Coordinates of N, CA and C in Angstrom, one line a residue:
M1 N -64.0 24.3 -34.5 CA -64.5 24.4 -33.2 C -65.9 24.7 -33.2
T2 N -66.6 24.0 -32.8 CA -68.4 25.2 -32.1 C -68.7 25.1 -31.2
I3 N -69.3 25.9 -30.7 CA -70.0 26.6 -29.4 C -71.4 26.2 -29.8
K4 N -71.9 25.7 -28.8 CA -73.7 26.2 -28.8 C -73.7 26.8 -27.5
I5 N -74.7 27.8 -27.3 CA -75.4 28.7 -26.5 C -77.0 28.5 -26.2
E6 N -77.2 28.8 -25.8 CA -78.7 28.7 -25.3 C -79.0 29.9 -25.9
K7 N -80.4 30.3 -27.0 CA -80.7 31.3 -27.2 C -81.1 32.5 -26.2
K8 N -81.3 32.3 -25.3 CA -81.5 33.4 -24.2 C -80.1 34.4 -23.9
F9 N -78.9 33.4 -23.4 CA -77.9 33.9 -23.8 C -77.3 34.3 -24.4
F10 N -77.7 34.3 -26.0 CA -77.4 34.6 -27.2 C -78.0 36.1 -27.6
N11 N -78.8 36.2 -27.1 CA -79.9 37.4 -27.1 C -79.2 38.4 -26.3
K12 N -79.3 38.3 -25.2 CA -79.0 38.9 -23.9 C -77.6 39.6 -24.6
N13 N -76.5 38.5 -25.2 CA -75.1 39.4 -25.3 C -75.3 39.9 -26.8
H14 N -76.4 39.4 -27.4 CA -76.3 39.9 -28.7 C -76.5 42.0 -28.9
T15 N -77.7 41.9 -27.7 CA -77.7 43.3 -27.5 C -76.7 44.3 -27.2
I16 N -76.0 43.6 -26.2 CA -75.3 44.4 -25.5 C -73.8 44.4 -26.3
M17 N -73.5 43.0 -27.4 CA -72.2 43.8 -28.4 C -72.7 44.6 -29.5
K18 N -73.9 44.5 -29.8 CA -74.9 45.8 -31.1 C -74.5 47.2 -30.4
N19 N -74.8 47.5 -28.8 CA -74.6 48.6 -28.4 C -73.0 48.7 -28.4
I20 N -72.8 48.2 -27.8 CA -71.1 48.6 -27.6 C -70.4 48.9 -29.1
Y21 N -70.9 47.9 -29.9 CA -70.4 48.7 -31.8 C -70.8 49.9 -31.8
N22 N -72.1 49.8 -32.1 CA -72.5 51.2 -32.3 C -72.3 52.4 -31.2
T23 N -71.8 52.4 -30.2 CA -71.4 53.3 -29.2 C -70.1 53.8 -30.5
L24 N -69.3 52.7 -30.6 CA -67.8 53.0 -31.4 C -68.1 53.4 -32.4
V25 N -68.8 52.9 -33.3 CA -69.0 53.5 -34.9 C -69.2 54.9 -34.1
L26 N -70.1 55.2 -33.5 CA -70.4 57.0 -33.4 C -69.3 57.4 -32.8
L27 N -68.7 57.0 -31.8 CA -67.4 57.3 -31.2 C -66.2 58.0 -32.4
E28 N -66.0 56.9 -33.6 CA -65.1 56.9 -34.4 C -66.0 57.8 -35.4
N29 N -66.6 58.3 -36.1 CA -67.7 59.4 -36.7 C -67.3 60.6 -36.2
F30 N -67.9 60.6 -34.6 CA -66.9 62.1 -34.2 C -66.3 62.4 -34.0
C31 N -65.2 61.6 -33.5 CA -63.6 61.9 -34.1 C -63.3 62.2 -35.4
Y32 N -63.3 61.9 -36.1 CA -63.1 62.1 -37.8 C -63.5 63.4 -38.0
Y33 N -65.0 64.1 -37.6 CA -65.3 64.7 -38.2 C -65.2 66.5 -37.6
N34 N -64.4 65.6 -36.2 CA -63.1 66.8 -35.2 C -62.5 66.9 -35.0
E35 N -61.1 66.8 -35.8 CA -60.0 66.2 -36.0 C -59.6 67.8 -35.7
A36 N -59.7 69.0 -35.4 CA -59.6 69.8 -35.2 C -59.2 70.3 -33.7
I37 N -59.9 69.2 -32.9 CA -60.0 69.4 -31.5 C -58.6 68.7 -31.2
E38 N -57.5 68.7 -30.4 CA -56.4 68.0 -30.1 C -56.5 67.3 -29.4
E39 N -57.5 67.4 -28.4 CA -57.8 65.8 -27.1 C -58.5 65.0 -28.1
I40 N -59.4 65.3 -29.0 CA -59.9 64.4 -30.1 C -58.8 63.3 -31.2
V41 N -58.1 64.1 -31.5 CA -57.1 63.5 -32.5 C -56.2 63.0 -31.5
N42 N -56.1 63.1 -30.2 CA -55.4 62.4 -29.4 C -56.2 60.5 -28.7
I43 N -57.3 60.8 -29.1 CA -57.9 59.6 -29.0 C -58.7 58.3 -30.0
T44 N -58.6 59.2 -31.0 CA -59.0 58.7 -32.2 C -58.3 57.3 -32.5
P45 N -57.4 57.3 -32.6 CA -56.4 55.3 -32.6 C -56.7 54.6 -31.6
V46 N -57.2 54.7 -30.5 CA -58.4 54.4 -29.5 C -59.2 54.0 -30.1
I47 N -60.0 55.0 -30.3 CA -61.5 54.9 -30.9 C -61.6 53.8 -31.9
K48 N -60.4 53.8 -33.1 CA -60.5 53.1 -34.4 C -60.0 52.2 -34.2
Y49 N -59.2 51.5 -33.1 CA -58.8 50.1 -32.4 C -59.8 49.5 -31.6
L50 N -60.6 50.4 -30.7 CA -61.8 49.5 -30.5 C -62.6 49.1 -31.3
R51 N -63.0 49.8 -32.4 CA -64.0 49.8 -33.5 C -63.8 48.5 -34.1
D52 N -62.5 48.3 -34.3 CA -62.1 47.6 -35.1 C -62.2 45.9 -34.5
E53 N -61.3 45.9 -33.2 CA -61.8 44.8 -32.3 C -63.7 44.6 -32.4
S54 N -63.6 45.4 -31.8 CA -65.7 45.5 -31.7 C -66.2 44.5 -32.9
D55 N -65.5 44.7 -34.3 CA -66.0 44.3 -35.8 C -65.4 43.2 -35.6
K56 N -64.5 42.9 -35.5 CA -64.2 41.4 -34.9 C -65.0 40.3 -34.3
L57 N -65.1 41.2 -33.1 CA -66.3 40.2 -31.9 C -67.6 39.6 -32.6
C58 N -68.4 40.8 -33.4 CA -69.6 40.7 -33.8 C -69.9 39.5 -35.2
F59 N -68.5 39.7 -35.8 CA -68.3 38.5 -36.9 C -68.4 37.3 -36.3
N60 N -67.7 37.1 -35.4 CA -66.9 36.0 -34.6 C -68.4 35.5 -34.0
F61 N -69.0 36.3 -33.0 CA -70.0 35.9 -32.6 C -71.2 35.6 -33.3
M62 N -71.7 36.2 -34.4 CA -72.6 35.8 -35.4 C -72.3 34.0 -35.6
H63 N -71.2 33.5 -35.9 CA -71.4 32.4 -36.2 C -71.5 31.5 -35.2
L64 N -71.9 31.9 -34.1 CA -72.2 30.8 -32.6 C -73.2 30.3 -33.5
K65 N -73.3 29.0 -32.9 CA -74.7 28.2 -32.9 C -75.3 28.3 -31.3
L66 N -76.8 28.2 -31.7 CA -77.4 28.2 -31.0 C -78.0 26.6 -30.2
K67 N -77.5 26.5 -28.9 CA -78.3 24.8 -28.4 C -79.5 24.3 -28.6
Q68 N -79.6 23.6 -29.7 CA -80.9 22.9 -29.5 C -81.8 22.3 -28.5
R69 N -82.6 22.4 -28.3 CA -83.5 21.9 -27.0 C -84.0 20.4 -27.2

């Protein structure tokens, strides 16, 4: 299935997607390096899950085709 979107819409959402992904990578690294704190250990699996899902979203998003005018 091919989905075509306008470049303006693509760029706007691409920026949002990158910000979410980068934030989750940062959080995952923070959790990894601060495992001594019990509360961080409790949220680490959730952060990892969200990062993995965000990674899938990035992959899928990059395979969208821009609508030609």
